[in-house]
Short mmCIF file of C-alpha atoms in Angstrom, two decimals:
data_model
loop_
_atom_site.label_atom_id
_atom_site.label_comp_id
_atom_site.label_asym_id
_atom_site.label_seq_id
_atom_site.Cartn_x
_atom_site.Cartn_y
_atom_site.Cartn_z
CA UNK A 13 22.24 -31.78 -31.88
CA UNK A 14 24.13 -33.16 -34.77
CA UNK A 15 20.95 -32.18 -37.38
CA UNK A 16 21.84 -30.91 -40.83
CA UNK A 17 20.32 -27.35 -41.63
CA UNK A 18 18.83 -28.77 -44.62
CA UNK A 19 17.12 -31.29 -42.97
CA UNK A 20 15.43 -28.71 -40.13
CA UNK A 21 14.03 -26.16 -42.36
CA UNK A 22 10.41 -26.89 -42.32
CA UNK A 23 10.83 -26.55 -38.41
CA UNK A 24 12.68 -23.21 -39.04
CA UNK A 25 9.84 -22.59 -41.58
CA UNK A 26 6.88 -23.49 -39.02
CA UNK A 27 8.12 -21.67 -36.78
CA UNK A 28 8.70 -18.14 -38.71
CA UNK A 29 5.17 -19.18 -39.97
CA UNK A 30 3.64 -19.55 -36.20
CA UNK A 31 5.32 -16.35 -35.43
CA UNK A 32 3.73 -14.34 -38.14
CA UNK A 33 0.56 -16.35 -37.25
CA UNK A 34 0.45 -14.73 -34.04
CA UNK A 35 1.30 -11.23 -35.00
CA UNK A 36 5.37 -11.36 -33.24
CA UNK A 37 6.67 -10.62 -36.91
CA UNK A 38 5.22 -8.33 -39.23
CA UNK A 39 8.00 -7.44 -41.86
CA UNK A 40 8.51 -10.44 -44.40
CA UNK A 41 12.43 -9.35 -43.92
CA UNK A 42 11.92 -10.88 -40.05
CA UNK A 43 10.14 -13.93 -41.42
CA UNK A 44 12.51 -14.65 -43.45
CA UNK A 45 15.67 -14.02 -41.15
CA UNK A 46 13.45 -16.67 -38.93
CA UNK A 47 12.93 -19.36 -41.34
CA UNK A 48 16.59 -19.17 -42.31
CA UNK A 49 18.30 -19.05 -39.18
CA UNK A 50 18.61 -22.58 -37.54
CA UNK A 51 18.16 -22.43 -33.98
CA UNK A 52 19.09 -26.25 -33.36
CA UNK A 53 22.84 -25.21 -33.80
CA UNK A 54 22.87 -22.52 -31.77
CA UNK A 55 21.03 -24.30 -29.28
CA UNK A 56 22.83 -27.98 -29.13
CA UNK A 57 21.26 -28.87 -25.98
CA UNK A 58 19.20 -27.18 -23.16
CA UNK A 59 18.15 -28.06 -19.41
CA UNK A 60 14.54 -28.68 -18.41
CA UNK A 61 13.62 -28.42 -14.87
CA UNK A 62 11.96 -31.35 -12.97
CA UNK A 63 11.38 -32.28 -9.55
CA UNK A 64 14.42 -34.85 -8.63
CA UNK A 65 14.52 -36.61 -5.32
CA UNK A 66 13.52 -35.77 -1.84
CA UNK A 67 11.22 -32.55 -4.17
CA UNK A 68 14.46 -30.83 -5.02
CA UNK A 69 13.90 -28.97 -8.13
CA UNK A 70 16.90 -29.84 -10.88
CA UNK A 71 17.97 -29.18 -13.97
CA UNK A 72 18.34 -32.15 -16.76
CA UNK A 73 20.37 -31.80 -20.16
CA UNK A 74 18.13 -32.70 -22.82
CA UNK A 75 19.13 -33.37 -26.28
CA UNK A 76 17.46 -34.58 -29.55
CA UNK A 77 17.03 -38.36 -28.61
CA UNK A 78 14.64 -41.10 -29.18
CA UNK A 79 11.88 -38.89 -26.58
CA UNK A 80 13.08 -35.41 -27.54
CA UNK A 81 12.37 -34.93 -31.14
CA UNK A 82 14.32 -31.93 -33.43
CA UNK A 83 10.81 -29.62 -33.39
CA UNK A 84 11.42 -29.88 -29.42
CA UNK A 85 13.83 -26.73 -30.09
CA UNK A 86 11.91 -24.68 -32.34
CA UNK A 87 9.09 -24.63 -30.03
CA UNK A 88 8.48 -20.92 -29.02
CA UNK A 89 9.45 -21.25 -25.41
CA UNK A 90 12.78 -19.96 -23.85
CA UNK A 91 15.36 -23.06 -23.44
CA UNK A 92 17.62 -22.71 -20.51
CA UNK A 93 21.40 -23.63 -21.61
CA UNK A 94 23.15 -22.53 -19.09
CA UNK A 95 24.01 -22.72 -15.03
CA UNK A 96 26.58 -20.94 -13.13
CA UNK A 97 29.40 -22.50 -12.84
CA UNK A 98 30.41 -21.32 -9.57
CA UNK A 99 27.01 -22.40 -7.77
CA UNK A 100 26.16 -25.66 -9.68
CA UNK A 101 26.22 -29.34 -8.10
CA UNK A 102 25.81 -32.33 -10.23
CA UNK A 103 22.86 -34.85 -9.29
CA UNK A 104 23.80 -37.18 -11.49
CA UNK A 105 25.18 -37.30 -15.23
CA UNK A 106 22.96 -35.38 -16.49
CA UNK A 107 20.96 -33.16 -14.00
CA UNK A 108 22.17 -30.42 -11.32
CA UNK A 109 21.11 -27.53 -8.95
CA UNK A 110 21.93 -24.01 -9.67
CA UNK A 111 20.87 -20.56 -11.33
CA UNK A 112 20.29 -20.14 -14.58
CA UNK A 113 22.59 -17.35 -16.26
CA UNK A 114 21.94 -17.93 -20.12
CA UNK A 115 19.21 -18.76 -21.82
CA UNK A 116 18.22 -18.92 -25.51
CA UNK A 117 14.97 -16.00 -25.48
CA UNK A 118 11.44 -17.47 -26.22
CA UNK A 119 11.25 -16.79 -30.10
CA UNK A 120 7.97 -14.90 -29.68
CA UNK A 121 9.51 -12.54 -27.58
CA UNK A 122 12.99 -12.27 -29.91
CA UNK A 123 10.40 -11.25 -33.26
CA UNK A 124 8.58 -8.77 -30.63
CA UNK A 125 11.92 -6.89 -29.68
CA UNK A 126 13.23 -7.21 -33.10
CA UNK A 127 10.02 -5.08 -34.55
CA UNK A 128 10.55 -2.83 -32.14
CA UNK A 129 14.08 -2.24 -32.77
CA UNK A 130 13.01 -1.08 -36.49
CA UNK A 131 15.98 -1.47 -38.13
CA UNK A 132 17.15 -1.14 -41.92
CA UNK A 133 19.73 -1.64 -44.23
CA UNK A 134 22.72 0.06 -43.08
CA UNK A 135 22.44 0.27 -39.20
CA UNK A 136 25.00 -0.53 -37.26
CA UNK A 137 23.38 -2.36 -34.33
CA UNK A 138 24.97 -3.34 -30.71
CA UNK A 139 23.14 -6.28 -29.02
CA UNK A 140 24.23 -6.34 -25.06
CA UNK A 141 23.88 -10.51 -24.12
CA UNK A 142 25.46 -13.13 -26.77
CA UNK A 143 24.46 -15.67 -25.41
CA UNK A 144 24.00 -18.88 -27.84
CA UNK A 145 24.37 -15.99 -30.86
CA UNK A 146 20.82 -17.17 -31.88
CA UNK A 147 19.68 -13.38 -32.26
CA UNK A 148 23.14 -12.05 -33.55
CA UNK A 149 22.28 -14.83 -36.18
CA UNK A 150 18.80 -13.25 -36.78
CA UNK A 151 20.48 -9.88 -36.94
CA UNK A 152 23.12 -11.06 -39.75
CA UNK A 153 20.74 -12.51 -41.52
CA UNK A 154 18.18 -9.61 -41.74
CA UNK A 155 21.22 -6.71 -41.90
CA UNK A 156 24.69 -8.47 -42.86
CA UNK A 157 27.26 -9.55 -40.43
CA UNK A 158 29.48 -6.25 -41.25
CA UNK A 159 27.37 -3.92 -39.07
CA UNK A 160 26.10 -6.44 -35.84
CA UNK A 161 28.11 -5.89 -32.58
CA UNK A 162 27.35 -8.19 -29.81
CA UNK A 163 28.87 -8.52 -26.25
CA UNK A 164 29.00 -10.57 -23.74
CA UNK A 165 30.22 -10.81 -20.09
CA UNK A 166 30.69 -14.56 -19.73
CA UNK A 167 33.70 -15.20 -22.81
CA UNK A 168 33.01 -18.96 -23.16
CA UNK A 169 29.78 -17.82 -24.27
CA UNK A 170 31.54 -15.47 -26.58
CA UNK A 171 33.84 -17.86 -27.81
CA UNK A 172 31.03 -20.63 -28.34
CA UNK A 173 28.63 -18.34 -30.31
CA UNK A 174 31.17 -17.29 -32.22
CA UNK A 175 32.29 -20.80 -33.42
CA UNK A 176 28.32 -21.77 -34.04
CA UNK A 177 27.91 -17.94 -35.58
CA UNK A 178 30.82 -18.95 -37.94
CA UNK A 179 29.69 -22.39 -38.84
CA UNK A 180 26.30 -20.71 -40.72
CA UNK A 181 28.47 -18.50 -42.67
CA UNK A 182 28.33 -15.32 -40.45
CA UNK A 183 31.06 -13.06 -38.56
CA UNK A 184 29.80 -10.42 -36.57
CA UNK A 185 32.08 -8.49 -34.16
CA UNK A 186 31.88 -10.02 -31.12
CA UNK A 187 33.31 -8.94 -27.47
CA UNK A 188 32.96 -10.48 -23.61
CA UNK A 189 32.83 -7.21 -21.73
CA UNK A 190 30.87 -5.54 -19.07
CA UNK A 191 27.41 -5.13 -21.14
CA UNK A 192 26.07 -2.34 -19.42
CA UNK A 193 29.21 -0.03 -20.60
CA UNK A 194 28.51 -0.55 -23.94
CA UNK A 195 31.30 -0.88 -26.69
CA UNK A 196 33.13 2.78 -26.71
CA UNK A 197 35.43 1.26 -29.28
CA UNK A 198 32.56 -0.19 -32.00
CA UNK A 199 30.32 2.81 -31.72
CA UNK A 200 28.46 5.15 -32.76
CA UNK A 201 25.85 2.35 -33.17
CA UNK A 202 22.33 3.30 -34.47
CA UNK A 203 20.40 0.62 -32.57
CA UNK A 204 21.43 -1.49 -29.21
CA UNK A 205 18.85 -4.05 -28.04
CA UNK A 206 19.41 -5.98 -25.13
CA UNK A 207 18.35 -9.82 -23.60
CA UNK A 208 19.13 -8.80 -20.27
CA UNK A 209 17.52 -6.43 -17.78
CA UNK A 210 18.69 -2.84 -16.06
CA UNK A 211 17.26 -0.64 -13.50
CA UNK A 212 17.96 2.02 -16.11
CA UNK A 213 19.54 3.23 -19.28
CA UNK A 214 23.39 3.19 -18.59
CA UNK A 215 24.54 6.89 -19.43
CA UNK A 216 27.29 4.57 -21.48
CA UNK A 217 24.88 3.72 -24.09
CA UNK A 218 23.34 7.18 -24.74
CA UNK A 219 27.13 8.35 -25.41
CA UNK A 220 26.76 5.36 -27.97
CA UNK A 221 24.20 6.16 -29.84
CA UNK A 222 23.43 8.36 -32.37
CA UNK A 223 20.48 11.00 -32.12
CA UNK A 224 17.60 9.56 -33.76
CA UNK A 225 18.93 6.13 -32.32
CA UNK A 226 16.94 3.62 -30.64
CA UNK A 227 17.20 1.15 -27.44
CA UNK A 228 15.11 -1.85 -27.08
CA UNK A 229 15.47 -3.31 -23.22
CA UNK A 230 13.73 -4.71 -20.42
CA UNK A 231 13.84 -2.44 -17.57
CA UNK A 232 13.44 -4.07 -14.12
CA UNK A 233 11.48 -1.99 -11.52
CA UNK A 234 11.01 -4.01 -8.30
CA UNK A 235 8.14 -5.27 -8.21
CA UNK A 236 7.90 -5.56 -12.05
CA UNK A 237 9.35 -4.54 -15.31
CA UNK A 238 9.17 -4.33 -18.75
CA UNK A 239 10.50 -3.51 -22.14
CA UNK A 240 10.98 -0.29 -23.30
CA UNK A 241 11.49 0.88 -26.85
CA UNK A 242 13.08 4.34 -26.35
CA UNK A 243 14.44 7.25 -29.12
CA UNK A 244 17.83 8.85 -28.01
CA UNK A 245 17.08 12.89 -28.14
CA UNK A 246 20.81 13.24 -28.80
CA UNK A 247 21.37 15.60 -25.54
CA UNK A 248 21.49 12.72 -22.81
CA UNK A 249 18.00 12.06 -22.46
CA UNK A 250 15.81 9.23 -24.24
CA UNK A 251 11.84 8.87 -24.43
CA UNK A 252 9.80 5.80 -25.57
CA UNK A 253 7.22 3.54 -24.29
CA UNK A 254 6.21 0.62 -22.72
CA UNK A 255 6.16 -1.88 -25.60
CA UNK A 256 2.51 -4.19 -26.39
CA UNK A 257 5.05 -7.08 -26.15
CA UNK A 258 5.90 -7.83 -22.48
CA UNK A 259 8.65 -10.10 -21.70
CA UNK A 260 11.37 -10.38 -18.47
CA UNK A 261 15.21 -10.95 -18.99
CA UNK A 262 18.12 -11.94 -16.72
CA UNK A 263 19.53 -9.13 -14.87
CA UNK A 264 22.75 -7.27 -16.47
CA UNK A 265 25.84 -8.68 -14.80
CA UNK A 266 29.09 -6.57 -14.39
CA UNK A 267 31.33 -9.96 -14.09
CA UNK A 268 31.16 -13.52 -15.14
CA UNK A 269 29.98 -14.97 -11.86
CA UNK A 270 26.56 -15.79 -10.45
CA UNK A 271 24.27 -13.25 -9.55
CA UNK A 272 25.21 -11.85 -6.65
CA UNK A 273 23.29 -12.94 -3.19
CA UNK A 274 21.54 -9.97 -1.65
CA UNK A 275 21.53 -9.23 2.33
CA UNK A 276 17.83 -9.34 3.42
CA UNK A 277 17.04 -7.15 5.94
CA UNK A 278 15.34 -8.49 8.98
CA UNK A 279 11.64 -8.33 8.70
CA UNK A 280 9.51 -6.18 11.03
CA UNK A 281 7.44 -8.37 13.50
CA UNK A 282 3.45 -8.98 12.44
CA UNK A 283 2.04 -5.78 13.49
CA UNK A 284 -1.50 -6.76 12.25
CA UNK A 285 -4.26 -8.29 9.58
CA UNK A 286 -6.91 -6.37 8.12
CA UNK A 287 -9.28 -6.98 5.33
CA UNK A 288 -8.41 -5.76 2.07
CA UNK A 289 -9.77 -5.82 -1.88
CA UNK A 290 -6.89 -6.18 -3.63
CA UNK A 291 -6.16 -9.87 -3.56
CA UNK A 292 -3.60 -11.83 -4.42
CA UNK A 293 -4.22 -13.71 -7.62
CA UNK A 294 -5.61 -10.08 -9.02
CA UNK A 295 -2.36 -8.82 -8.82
CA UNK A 296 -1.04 -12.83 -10.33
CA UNK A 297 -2.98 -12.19 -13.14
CA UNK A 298 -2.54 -8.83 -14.53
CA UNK A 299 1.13 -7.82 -15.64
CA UNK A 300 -0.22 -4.07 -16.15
CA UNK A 301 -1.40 -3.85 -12.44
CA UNK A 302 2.31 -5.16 -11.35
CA UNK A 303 3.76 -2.44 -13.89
CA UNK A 304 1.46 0.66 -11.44
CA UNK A 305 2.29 -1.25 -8.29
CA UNK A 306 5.81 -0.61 -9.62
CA UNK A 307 5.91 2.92 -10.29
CA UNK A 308 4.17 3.65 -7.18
CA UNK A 309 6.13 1.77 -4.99
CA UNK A 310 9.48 2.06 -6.25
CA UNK A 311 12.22 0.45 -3.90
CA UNK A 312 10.12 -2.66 -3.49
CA UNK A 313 9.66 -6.20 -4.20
CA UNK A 314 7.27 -8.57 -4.63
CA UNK A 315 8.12 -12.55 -3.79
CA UNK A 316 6.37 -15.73 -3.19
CA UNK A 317 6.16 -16.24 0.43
CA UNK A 318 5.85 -19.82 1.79
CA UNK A 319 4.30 -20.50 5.42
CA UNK A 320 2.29 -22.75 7.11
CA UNK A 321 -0.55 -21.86 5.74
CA UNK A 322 0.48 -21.84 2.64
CA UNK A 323 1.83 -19.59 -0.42
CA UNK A 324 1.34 -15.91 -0.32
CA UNK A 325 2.46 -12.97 -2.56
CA UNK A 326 4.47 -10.55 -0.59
CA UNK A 327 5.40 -6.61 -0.88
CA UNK A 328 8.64 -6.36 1.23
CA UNK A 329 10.80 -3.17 1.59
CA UNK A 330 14.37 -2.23 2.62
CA UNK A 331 13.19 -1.03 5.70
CA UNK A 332 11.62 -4.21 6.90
CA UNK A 333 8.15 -3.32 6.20
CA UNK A 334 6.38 -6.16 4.49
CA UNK A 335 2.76 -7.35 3.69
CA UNK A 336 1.05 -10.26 2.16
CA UNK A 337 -2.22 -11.97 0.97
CA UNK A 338 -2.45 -15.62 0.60
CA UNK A 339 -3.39 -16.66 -3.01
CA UNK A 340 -6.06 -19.62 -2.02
CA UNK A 341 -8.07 -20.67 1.36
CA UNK A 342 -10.20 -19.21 3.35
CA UNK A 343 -8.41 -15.48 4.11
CA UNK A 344 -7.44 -14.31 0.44
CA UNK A 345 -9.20 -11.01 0.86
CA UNK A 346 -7.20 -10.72 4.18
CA UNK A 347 -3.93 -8.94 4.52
CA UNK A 348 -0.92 -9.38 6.92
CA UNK A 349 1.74 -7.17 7.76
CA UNK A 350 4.66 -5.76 10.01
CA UNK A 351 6.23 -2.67 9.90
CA UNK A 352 4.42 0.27 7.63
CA UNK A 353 0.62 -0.07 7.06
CA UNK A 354 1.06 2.34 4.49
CA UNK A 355 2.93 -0.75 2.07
CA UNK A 356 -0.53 -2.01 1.45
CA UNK A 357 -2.54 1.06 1.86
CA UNK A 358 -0.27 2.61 -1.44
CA UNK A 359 -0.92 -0.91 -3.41
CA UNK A 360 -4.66 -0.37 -2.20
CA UNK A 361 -4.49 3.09 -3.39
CA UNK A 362 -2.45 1.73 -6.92
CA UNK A 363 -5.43 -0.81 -7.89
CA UNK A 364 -7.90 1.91 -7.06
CA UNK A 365 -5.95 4.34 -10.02
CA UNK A 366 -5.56 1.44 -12.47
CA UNK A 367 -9.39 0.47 -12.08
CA UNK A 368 -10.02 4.52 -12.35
CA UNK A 369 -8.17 4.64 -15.50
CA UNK A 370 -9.93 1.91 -17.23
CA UNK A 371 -7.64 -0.52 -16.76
CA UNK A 372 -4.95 0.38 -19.20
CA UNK A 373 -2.46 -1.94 -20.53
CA UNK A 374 1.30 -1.71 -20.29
CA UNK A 375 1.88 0.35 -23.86
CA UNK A 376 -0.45 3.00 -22.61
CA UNK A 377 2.74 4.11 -20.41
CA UNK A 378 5.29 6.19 -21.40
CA UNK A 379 9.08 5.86 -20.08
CA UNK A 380 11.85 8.87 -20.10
CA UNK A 381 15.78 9.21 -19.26
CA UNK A 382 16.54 12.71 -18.60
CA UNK A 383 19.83 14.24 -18.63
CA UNK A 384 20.61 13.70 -14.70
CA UNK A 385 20.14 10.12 -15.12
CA UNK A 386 16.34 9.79 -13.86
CA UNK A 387 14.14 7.56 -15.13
CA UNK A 388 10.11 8.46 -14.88
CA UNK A 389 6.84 7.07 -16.24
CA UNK A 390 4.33 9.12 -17.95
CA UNK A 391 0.38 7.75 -17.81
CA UNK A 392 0.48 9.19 -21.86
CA UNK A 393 -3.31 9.85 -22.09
CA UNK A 394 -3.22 12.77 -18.95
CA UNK A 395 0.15 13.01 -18.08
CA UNK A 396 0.32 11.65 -14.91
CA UNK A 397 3.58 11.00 -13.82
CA UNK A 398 6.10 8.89 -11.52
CA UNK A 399 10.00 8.53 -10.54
CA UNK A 400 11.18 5.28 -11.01
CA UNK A 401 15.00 6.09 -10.72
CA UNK A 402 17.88 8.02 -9.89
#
């Protein structure tokens, strides 16, 4: 997107405006890192999915053309930008099949994890995910390019960001590596935020950062996640929250290549249907509710299911017990299962706690990493309290 910089300011400006509209940013130093930072060259082109022949779902390069104006890329929505290399088939010229592994972050959600990183003059701040170097460009231009550290594990990324990162007058310290063991060699770092997801804090990252430090990451728990701003206690162990700002990343990758495929196990047999309350699109339409269904039910996962009679959601564990409830027709306060009963009896018993407790949203949770490398969540108001990890 050949645009000059000049020329796209009052896009950059509209959109640090919309995002201080909406309460994303709240420090003027973030709105102005926003409406000086020009996310057109970081983000040259992007692919939009659309439905190509025979229904096949595909992804089309889009540029600033004739039908896509500039303001198409400082819309706050997440632009794909790239597929895996390994898994990708062309269509034609400009559309293929494949699996998205880098994206550049819906700005809303970039201000929200930026605020929650909280951090001034001085810190020296490790970002785990390059990608196009749009938010190691927000983080020179709110700190200084002397003390932001970013890594990636894909090094054309690396090398791309750092050409566009350079082009705007800016030269972090960049590095492809394995994200999720940190940067041994640019530490101690007083912040690391991260735009991709882990199970849990890597024990690399605590040996990283200094007490007092802080991590900003999404932290993927099965059947959901969510991001966590957490305060290193300097002895191994880090305690936080689940932030107001939700938002889902990528998984962490420990090479370049597509995300692994996982070995399904087989499914049990249909052992029976039952009514049930707990339908469907309740569970669709409440993020917090996923969040308890998480912590109670740690080890599973919840997936679209298509059949004949149509789409269902779908708890499924390792052990082949599944259940699901179809989101519209006739039988949406029905459930289905094989294996275990008890799958949907515990995500019976989950809503039941969630509607006890008044319905709490996602920052009413608390999050911990002790010292043996658990992870647990805290209901902060009366303590209640689940393993998630380790």
């Amino acid at each position: 997107m050949n645009i000059p910089i000049d020329a796209a300011r009052p896009h950059m400006a509209r959109l640090a405006a919309h995002l201080e509209r909406i309460g994303a940013l709240r420090d003027r130093r973030w709105v102005a890192a926003f409406a000086d930072t020009p996310r057109h060259v970081f983000v040259p082109s992007w692919l939009e999915q659309e439905t190509g022949d025979r229904g096949i779902a595909v992804w089309r390069r889009r540029r600033a053309t004739d039908d896509v104006t500039p303001a198409s890329v400082y819309r706050d929505t997440t632009l794909v930008t790239r597929l895996d290399p390994v898994t990708a088939e062309p269509v034609d010229e400009t559309a293929w099949t494949g699996i998205p592994t880098s994206s550049s972050t819906q700005p809303s959600l970039m201000a929200g994890m930026l605020e929650e990183l909280d951090a001034e003059d001085g810190h020296r701040v490790l970002e785990i995910g390059t990608g196009t170097g749009y938010n190691a460009a927000l983080l020179c231009a709110r700190l200084g390019d002397e003390v932001v550290h970013s890594m990636d594990i894909d090094q054309e990324l690396v090398d791309a960001a750092r050409q566009r990162l350079a082009g705007v007058g800016y030269q972090p310290r960049l590095l492809d590596g394995d994200g999720t063991q940190g940067w041994p060699a640019g530490g101690p770092f007083d912040r690391i935020i991260a735009t991709c997801s882990v199970p849990a804090i890597p024990t690399a990252w605590l040996e990283q950062l200094r007490p007092g430090g802080v991590v900003v990451v999404d932290v993927a728990l099965g059947i959901e996640g969510g991001l966590v701003r957490l305060s290193h206690r300097g002895d191994g162990r880090a305690r936080g929250f689940f932030t107001a700002t939700p938002g889902r990343f990528m998984p962490a990758r420990s090479d370049a290549r597509a995300y692994p495929a996982r070995e399904r196990p087989a499914r049990a047999p249909m052992a029976g249907t039952r009514p049930t309350a707990l339908t469907a699109e309740e569970i669709r339409a409440n993020y917090p509710l996923r969040l308890v269904l998480a912590f109670r039910l740690p080890g599973t996962e919840l997936v679209y299911h298509v059949g004949e009679e149509g789409t269902a959601l779908q708890l499924q564990r390792a052990d082949g017990s599944w259940a699901r409830v179809p989101l519209v027709g006739e039988h949406t306060g029905m459930v289905t299962y094989g294996g275990d009963d008890g799958l949907w009896q515990e995500a019976e018993a989950a809503r039941e706690w969630w509607d006890a407790a008044g319905r709490p949203g996602q920052d009413r949770f608390g999050y911990a990493r002790e010292t043996d490398g658990g992870s647990y969540v805290r209901y902060l108001p009366d303590g209640t309290l689940w393993k998630v990890s380790g």
